[in-house]
XYZ file of N, CA, C and O in Angstrom:
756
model
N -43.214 -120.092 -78.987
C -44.272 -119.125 -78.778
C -45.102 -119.646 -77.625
O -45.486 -120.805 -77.782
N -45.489 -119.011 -76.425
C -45.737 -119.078 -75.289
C -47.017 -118.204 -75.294
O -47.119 -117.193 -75.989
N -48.109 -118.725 -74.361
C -49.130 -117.950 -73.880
C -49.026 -118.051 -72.632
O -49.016 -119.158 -72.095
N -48.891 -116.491 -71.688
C -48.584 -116.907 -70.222
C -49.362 -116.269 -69.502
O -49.558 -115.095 -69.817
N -49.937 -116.727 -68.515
C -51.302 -115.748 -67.685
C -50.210 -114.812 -66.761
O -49.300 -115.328 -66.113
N -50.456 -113.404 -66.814
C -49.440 -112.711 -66.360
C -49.764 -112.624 -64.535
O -48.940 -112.266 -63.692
N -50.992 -113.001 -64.314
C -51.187 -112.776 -62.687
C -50.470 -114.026 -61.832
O -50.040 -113.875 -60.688
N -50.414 -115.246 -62.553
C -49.669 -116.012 -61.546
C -48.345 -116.355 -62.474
O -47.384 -116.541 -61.726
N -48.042 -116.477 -63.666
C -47.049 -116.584 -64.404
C -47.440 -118.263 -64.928
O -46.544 -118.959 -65.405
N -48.588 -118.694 -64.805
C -48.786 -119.931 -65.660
C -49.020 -120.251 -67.022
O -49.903 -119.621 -67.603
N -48.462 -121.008 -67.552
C -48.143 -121.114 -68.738
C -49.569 -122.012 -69.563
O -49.475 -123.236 -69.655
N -50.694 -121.375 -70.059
C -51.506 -121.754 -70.980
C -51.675 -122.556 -72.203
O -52.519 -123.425 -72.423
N -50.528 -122.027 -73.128
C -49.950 -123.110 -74.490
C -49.250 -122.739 -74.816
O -49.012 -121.604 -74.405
N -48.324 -123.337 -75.807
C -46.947 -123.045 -76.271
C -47.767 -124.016 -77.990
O -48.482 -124.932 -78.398
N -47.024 -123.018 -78.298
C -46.912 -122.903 -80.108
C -45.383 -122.961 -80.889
O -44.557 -122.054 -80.787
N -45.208 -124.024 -81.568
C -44.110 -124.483 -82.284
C -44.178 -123.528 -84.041
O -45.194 -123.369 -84.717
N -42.930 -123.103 -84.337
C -42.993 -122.620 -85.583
C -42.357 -123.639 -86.291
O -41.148 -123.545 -86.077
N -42.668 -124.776 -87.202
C -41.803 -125.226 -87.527
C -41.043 -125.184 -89.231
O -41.489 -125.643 -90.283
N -39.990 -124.580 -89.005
C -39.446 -124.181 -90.421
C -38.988 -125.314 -91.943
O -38.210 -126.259 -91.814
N -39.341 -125.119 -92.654
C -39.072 -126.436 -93.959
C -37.778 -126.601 -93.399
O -37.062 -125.922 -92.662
N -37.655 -128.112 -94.176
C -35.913 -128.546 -93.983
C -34.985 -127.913 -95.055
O -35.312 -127.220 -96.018
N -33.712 -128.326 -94.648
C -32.839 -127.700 -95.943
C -32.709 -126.005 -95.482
O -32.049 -125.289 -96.235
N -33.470 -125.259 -93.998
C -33.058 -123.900 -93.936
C -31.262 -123.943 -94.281
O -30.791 -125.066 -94.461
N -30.300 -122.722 -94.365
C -29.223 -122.375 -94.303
C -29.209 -120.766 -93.566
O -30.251 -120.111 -93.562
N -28.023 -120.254 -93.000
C -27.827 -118.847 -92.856
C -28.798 -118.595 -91.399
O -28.816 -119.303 -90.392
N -29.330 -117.734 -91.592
C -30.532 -116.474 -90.724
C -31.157 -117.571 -90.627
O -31.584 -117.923 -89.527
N -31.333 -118.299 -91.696
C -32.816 -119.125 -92.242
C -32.948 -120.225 -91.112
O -34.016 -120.410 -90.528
N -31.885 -120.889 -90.859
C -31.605 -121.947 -89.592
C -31.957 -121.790 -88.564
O -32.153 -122.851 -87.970
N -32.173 -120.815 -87.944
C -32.756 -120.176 -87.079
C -33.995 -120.414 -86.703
O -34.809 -120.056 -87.554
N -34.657 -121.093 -85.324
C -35.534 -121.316 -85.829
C -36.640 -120.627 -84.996
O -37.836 -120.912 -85.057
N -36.092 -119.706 -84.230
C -36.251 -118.776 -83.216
C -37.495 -117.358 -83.611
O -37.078 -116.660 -84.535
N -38.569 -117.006 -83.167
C -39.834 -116.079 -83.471
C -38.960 -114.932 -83.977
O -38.450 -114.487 -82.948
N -38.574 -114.310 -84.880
C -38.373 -112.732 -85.441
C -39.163 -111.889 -86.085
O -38.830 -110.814 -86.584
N -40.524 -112.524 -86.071
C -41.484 -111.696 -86.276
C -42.650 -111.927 -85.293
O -43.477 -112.837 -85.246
N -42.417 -110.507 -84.290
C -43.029 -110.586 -83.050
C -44.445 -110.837 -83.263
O -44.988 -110.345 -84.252
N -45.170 -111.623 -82.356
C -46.277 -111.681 -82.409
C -47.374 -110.696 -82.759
O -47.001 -109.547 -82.526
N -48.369 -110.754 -83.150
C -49.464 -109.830 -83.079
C -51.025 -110.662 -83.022
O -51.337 -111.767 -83.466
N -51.819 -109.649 -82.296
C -53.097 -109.965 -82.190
C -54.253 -109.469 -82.548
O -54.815 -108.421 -82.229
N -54.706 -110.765 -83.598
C -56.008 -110.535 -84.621
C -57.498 -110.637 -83.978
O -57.413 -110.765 -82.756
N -58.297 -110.625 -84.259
C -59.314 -111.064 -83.936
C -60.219 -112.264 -85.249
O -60.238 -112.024 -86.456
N -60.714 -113.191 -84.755
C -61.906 -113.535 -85.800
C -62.804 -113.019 -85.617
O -62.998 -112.078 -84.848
N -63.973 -113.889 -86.736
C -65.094 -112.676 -86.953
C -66.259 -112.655 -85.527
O -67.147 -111.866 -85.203
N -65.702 -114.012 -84.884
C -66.879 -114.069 -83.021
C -66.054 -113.100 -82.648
O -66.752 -112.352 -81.963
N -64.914 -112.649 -82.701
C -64.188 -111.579 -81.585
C -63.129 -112.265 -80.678
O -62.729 -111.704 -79.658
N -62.683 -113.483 -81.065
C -62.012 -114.217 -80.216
C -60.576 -113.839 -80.805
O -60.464 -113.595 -82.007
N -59.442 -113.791 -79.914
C -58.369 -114.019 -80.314
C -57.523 -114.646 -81.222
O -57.696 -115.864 -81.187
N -56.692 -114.303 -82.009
C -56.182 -115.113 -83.205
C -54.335 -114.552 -82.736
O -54.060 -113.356 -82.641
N -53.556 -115.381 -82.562
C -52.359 -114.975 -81.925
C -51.122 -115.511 -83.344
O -50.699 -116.663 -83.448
N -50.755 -114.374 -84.275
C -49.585 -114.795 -85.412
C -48.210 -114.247 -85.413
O -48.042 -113.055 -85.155
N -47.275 -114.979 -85.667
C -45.852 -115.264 -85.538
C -45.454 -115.911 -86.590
O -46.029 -116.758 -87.273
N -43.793 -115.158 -86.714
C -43.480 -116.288 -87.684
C -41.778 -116.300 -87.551
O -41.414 -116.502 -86.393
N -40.881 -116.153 -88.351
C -39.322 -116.791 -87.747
C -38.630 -116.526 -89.647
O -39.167 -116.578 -90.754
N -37.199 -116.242 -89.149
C -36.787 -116.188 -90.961
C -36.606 -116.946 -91.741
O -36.381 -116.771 -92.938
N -36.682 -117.877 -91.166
C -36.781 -119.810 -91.712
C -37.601 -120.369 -92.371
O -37.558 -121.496 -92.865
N -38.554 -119.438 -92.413
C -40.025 -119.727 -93.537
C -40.811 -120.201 -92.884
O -40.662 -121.394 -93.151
N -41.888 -120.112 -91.906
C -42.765 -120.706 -90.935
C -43.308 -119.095 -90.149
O -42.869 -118.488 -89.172
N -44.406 -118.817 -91.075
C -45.288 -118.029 -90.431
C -46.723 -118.579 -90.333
O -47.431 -118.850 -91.303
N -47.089 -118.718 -88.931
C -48.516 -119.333 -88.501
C -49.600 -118.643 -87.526
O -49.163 -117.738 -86.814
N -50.827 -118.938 -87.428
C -51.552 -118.815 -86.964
C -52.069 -119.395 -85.692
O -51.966 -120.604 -85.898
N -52.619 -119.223 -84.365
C -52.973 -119.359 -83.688
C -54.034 -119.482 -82.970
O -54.028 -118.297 -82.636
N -55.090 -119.962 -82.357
C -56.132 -120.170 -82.011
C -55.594 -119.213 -79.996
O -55.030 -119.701 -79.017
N -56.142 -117.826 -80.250
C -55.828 -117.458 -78.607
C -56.059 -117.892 -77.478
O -55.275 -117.520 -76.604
N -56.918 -118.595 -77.171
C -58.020 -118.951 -76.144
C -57.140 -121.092 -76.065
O -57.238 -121.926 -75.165
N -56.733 -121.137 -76.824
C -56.192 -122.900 -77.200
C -54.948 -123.072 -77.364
O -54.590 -124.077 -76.749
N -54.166 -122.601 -77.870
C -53.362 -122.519 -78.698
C -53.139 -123.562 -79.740
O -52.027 -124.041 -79.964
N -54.488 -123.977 -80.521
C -54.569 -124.392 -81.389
C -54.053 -124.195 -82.843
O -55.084 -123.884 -83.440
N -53.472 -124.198 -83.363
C -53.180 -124.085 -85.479
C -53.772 -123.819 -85.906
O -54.402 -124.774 -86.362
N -54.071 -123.125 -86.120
C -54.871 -122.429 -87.422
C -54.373 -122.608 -88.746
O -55.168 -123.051 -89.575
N -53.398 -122.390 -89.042
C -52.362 -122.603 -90.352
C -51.063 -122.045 -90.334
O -50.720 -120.958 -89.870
N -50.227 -123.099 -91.012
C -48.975 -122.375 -91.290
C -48.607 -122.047 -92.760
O -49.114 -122.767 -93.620
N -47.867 -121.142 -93.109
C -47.292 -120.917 -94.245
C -45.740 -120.673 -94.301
O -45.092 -120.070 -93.445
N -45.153 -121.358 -95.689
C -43.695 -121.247 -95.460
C -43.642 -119.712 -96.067
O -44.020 -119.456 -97.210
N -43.188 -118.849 -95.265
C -43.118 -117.703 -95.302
C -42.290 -116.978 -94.328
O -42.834 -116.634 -93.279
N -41.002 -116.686 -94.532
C -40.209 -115.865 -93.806
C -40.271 -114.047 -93.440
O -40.187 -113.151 -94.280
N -40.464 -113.864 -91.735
C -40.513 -112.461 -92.052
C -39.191 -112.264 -90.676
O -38.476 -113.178 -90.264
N -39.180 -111.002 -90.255
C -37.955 -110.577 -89.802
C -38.841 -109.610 -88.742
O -38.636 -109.439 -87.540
N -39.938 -109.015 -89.630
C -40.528 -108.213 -88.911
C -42.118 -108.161 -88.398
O -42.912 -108.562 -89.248
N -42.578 -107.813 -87.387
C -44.220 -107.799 -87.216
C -44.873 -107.663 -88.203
O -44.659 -106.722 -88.967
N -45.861 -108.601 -88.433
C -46.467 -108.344 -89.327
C -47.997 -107.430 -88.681
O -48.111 -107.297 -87.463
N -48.924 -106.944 -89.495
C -49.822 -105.784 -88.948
C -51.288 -106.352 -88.957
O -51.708 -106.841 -90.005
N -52.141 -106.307 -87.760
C -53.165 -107.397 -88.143
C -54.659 -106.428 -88.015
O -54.661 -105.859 -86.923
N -55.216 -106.282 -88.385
C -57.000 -105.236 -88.816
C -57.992 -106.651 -88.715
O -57.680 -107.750 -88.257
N -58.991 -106.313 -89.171
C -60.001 -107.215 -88.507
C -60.289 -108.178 -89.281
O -61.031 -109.053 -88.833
N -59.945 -108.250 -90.217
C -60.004 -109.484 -91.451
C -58.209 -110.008 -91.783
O -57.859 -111.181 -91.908
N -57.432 -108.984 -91.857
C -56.095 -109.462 -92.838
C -55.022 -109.337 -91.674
O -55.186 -108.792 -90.582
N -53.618 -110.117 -92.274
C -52.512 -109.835 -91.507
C -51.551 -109.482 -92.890
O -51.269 -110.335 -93.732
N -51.053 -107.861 -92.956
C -49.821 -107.470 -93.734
C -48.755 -107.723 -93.397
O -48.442 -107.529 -92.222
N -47.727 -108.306 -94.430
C -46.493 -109.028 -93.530
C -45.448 -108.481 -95.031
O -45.771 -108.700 -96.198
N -44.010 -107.651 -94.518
C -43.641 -107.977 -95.411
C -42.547 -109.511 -95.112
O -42.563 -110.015 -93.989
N -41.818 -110.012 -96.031
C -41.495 -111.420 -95.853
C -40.127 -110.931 -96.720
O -39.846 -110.020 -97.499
N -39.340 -112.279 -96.011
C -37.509 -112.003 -96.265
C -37.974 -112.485 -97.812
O -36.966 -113.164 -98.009
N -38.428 -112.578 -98.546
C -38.364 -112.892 -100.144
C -37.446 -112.004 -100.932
O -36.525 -112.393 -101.650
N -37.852 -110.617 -100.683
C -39.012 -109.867 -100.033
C -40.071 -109.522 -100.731
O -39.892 -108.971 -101.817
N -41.123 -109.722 -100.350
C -42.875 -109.336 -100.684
C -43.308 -108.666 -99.702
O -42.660 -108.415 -98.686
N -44.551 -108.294 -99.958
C -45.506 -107.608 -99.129
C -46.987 -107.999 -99.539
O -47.772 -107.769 -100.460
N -46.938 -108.771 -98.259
C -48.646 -109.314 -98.549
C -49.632 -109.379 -97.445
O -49.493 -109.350 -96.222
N -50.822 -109.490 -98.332
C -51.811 -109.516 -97.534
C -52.566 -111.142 -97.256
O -52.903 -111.903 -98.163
N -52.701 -111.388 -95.908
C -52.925 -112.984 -95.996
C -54.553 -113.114 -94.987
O -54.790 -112.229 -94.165
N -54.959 -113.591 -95.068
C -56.629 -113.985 -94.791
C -56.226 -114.587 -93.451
O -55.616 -115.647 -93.312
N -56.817 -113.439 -92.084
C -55.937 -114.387 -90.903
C -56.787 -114.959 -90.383
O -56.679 -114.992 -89.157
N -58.084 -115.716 -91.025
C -58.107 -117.056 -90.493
C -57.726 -118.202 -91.443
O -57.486 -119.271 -90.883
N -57.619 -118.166 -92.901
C -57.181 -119.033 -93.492
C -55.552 -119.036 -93.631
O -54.989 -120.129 -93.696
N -54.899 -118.008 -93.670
C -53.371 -117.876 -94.341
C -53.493 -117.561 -95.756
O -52.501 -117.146 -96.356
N -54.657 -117.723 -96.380
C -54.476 -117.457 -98.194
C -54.118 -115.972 -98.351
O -54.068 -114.990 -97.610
N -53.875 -116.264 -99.743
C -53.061 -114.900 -99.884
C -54.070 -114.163 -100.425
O -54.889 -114.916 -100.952
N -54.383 -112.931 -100.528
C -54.840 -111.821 -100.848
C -54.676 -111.466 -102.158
O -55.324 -111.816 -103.144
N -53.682 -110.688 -102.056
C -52.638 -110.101 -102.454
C -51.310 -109.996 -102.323
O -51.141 -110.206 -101.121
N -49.809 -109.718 -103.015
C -48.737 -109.764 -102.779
C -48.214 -109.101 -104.077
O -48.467 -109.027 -105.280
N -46.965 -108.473 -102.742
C -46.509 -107.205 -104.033
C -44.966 -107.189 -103.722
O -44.483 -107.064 -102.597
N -44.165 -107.358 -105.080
C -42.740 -107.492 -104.784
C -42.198 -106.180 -104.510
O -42.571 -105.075 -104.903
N -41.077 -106.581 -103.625
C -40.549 -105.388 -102.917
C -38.876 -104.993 -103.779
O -38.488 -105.988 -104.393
N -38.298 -104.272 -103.854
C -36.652 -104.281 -103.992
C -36.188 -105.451 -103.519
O -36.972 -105.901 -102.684
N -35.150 -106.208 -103.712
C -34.361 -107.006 -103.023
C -32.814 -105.997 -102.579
O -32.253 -105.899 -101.487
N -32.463 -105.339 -103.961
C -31.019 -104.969 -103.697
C -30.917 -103.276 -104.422
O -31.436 -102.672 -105.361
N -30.137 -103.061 -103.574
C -30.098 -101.576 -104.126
C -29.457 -101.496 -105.377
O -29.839 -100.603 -106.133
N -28.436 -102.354 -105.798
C -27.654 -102.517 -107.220
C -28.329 -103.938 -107.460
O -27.913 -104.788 -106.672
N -29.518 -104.499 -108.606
C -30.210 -105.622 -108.565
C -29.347 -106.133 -109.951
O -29.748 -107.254 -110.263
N -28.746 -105.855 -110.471
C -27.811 -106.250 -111.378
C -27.011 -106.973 -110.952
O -26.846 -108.056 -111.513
N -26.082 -106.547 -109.578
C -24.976 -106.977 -109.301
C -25.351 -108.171 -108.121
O -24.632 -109.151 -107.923
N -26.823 -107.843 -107.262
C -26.760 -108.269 -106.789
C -26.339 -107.734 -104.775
O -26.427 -108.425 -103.759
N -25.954 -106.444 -104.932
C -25.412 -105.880 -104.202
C -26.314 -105.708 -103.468
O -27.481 -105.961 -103.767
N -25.801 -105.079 -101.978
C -26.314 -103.933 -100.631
C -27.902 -104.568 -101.090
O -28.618 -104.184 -102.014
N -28.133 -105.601 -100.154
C -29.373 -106.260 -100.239
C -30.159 -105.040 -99.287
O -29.398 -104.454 -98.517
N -31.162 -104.737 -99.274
C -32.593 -104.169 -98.632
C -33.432 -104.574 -97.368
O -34.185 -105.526 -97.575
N -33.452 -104.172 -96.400
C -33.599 -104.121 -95.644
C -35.510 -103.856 -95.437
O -35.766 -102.700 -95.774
N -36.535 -104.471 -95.079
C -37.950 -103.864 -95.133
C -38.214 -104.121 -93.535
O -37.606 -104.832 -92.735
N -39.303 -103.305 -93.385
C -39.474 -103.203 -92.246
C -41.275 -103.878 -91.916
O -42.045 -103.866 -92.876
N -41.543 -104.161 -91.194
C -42.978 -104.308 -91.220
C -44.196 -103.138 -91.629
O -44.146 -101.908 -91.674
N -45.086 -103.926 -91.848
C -46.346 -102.397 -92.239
C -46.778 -102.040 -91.366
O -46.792 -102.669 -90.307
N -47.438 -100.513 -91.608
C -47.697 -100.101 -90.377
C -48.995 -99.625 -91.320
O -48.605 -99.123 -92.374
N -50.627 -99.674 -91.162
C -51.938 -99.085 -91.756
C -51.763 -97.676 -90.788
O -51.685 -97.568 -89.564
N -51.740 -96.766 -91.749
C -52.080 -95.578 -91.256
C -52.740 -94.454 -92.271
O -52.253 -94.325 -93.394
N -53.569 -93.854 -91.962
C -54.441 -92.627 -92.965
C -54.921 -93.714 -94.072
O -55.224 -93.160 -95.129
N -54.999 -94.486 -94.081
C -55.868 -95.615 -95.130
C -54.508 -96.229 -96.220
O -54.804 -96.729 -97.305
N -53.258 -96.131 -95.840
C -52.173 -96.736 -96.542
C -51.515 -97.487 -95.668
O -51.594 -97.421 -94.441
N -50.780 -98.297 -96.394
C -49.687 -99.332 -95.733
C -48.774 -99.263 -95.946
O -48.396 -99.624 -97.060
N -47.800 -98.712 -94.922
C -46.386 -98.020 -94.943
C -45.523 -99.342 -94.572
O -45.768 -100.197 -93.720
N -44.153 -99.217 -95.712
C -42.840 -100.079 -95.022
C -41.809 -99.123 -95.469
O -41.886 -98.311 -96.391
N -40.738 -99.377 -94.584
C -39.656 -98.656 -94.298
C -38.654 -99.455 -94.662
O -38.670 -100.529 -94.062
N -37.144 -99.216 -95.999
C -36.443 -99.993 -96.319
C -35.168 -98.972 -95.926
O -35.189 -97.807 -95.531
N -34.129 -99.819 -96.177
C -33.155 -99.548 -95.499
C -32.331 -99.055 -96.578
O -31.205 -98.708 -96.222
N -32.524 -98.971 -97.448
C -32.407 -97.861 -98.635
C -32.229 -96.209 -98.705
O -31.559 -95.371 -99.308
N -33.533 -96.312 -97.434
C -34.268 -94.918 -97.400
C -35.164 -94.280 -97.475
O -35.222 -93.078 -97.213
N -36.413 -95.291 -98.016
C -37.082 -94.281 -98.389
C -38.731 -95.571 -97.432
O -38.739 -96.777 -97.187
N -39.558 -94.723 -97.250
C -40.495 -94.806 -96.620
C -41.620 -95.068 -98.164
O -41.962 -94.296 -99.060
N -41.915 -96.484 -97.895
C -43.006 -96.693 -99.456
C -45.140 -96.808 -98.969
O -45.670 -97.372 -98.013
N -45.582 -96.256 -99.766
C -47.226 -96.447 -99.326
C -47.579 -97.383 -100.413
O -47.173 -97.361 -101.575
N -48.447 -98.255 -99.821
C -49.565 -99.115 -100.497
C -50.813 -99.108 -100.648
O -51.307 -98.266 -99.899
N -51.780 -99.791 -101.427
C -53.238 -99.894 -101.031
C -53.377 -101.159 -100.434
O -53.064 -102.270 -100.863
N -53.913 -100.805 -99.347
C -54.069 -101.952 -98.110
C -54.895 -102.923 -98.969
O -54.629 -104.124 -98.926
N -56.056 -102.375 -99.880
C -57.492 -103.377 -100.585
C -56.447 -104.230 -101.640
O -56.427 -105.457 -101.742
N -55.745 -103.448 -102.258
C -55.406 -103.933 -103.412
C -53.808 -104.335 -103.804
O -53.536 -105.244 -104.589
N -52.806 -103.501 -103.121
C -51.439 -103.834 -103.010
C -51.269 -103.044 -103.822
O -50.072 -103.188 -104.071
N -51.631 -102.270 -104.445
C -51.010 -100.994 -105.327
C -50.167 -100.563 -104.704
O -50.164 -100.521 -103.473
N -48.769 -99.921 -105.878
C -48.148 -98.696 -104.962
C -48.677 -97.563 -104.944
O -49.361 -97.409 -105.956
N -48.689 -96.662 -104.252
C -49.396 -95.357 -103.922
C -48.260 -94.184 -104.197
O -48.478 -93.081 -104.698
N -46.761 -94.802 -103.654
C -45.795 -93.463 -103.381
C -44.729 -94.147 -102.783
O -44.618 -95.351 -102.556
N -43.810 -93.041 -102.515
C -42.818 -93.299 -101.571
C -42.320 -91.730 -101.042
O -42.284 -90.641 -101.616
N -42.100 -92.004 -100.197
C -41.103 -90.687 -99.290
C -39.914 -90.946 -98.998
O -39.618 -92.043 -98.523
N -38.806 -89.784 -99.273
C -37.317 -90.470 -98.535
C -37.287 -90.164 -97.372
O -37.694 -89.056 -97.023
N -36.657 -91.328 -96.223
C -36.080 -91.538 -94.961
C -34.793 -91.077 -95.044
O -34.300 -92.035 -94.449
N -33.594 -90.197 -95.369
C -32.419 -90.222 -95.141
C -32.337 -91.093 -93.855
O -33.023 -91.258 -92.847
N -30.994 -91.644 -94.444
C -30.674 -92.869 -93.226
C -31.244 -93.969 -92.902
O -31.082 -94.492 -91.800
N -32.048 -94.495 -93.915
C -32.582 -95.739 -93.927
C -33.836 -95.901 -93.057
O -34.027 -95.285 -92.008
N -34.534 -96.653 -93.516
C -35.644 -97.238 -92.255
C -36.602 -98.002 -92.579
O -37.684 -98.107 -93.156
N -35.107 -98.925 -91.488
C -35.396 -100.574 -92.024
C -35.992 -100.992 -90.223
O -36.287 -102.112 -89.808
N -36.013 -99.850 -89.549
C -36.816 -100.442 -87.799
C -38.708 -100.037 -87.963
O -39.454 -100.474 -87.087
N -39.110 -99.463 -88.765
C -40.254 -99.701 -89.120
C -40.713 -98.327 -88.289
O -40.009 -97.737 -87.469
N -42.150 -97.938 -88.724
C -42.477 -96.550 -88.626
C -43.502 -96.769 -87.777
O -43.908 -97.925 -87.900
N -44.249 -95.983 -86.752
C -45.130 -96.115 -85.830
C -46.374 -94.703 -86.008
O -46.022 -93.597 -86.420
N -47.376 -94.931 -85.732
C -48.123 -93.596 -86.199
C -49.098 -93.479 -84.883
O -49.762 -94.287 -84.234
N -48.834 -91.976 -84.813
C -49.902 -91.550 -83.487
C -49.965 -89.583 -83.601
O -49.154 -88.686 -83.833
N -51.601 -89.698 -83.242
C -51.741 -88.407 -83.521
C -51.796 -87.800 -85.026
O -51.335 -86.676 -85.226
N -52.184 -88.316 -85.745
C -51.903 -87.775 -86.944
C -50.365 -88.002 -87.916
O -50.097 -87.419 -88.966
N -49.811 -88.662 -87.446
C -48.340 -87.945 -87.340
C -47.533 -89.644 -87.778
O -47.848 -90.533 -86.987
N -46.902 -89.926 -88.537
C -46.032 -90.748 -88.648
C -44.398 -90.630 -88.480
O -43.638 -89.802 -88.981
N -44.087 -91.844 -87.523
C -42.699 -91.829 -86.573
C -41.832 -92.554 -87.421
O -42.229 -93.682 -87.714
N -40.547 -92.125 -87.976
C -39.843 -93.116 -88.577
C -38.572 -92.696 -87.670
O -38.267 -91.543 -87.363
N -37.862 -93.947 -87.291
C -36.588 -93.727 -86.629
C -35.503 -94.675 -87.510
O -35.301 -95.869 -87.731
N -35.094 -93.724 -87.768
C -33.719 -93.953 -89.277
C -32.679 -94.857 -88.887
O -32.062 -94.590 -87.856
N -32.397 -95.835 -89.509
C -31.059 -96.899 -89.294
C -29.945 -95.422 -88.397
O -29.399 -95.634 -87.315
N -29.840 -94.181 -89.069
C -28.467 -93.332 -88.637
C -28.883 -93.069 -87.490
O -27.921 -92.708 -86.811
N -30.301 -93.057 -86.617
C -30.527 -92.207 -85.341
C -31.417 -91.685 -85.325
O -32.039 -91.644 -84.264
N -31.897 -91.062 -86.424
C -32.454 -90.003 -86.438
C -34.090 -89.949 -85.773
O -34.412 -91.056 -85.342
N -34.858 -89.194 -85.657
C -36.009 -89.694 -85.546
C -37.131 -88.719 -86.297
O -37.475 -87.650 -85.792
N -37.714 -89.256 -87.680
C -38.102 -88.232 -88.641
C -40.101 -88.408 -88.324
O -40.708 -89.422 -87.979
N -40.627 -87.084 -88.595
C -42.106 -87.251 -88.705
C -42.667 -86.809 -89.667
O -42.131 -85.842 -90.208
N -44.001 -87.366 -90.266
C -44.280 -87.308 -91.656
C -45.941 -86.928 -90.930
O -46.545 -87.436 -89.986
N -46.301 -85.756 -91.920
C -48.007 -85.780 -91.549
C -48.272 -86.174 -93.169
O -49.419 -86.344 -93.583
């Protein structure tokens, strides 16, 4: 993880994720898959978080690239950051809410793992949250588009996605964007 001044291309700080030992699979990996995003603290200063599927999601100091904290916590996808919290769902899979200047947890709410959880089968796919109309939307690869309470982690609902949607939903205008594992590109008011 790199901070780079884009007018001359100089490089400011670089930030290490570093994942527990013993990763295997995806998990070995030790490479950012959950793209950055940018928080603020409560002066207004930058807070820069990332994390990797290896279990190493951390915090950043923008202005330093100082640590703030890490947590062993695997995500795949952006996690969503508002002016106090960062929503992340995590390869567990959970969906939580974490305190982005400490990392503590909030709240956390288990997600599906598998579409047949008996067998073990056609594992689930989640997508990052997206806060929109006062809920917290993730998109599984299942199908179906799920709402939360951002305060509390309640479920609220779900909507079906035919065709999965596990690339995560974007909202503008009123209007929520889901673009379906099949292609598709569906909108929800």
């Amino acid at each position: 993880l790199q901070l780079i001044r884009t007018a001359r291309g100089l490089r400011l700080w670089t930030g290490v994720l570093i994942s527990p030992a013993g990763s295997e699979g995806l998990a070995a990996f030790p490479d950012v898959t959950s793209a950055p995003v940018v928080a603020r603290a409560s002066n207004g200063a930058p807070i820069v978080a990332a994390g990797n599927a290896g279990g190493a999601y951390a915090a950043f100091e923008g202005a330093s690239g100082r640590r703030l904290w890490q947590r062993e916590l695997g995500s795949l996808a952006p996690a969503w950051a508002d002016d106090t919290s960062l929503y992340l769902a995590t390869t567990e899979p959970r969906l939580m809410r974490l305190d982005v200047m400490t990392g503590e947890t909030l709240w956390s709410a288990t997600l599906d793992g598998y579409e047949d959880p008996e067998d073990r089968e056609d594992p689930i796919t989640w997508s990052g949250p997206v806060l929109a109309g006062g809920r917290l939307l993730v998109g599984a690869s299942d199908g179906r588009l799920v709402a939360f309470d951002p305060q509390t982690g309640a479920t609220l609902g779900e909507t079906e996605a035919p065709g999965g949607a596990s690339a995560g939903a974007a909202a503008a205008g009123g209007t929520i964007f889901v673009l379906t594992d099949a292609g598709d590109l569906l909108a929800f008011r």
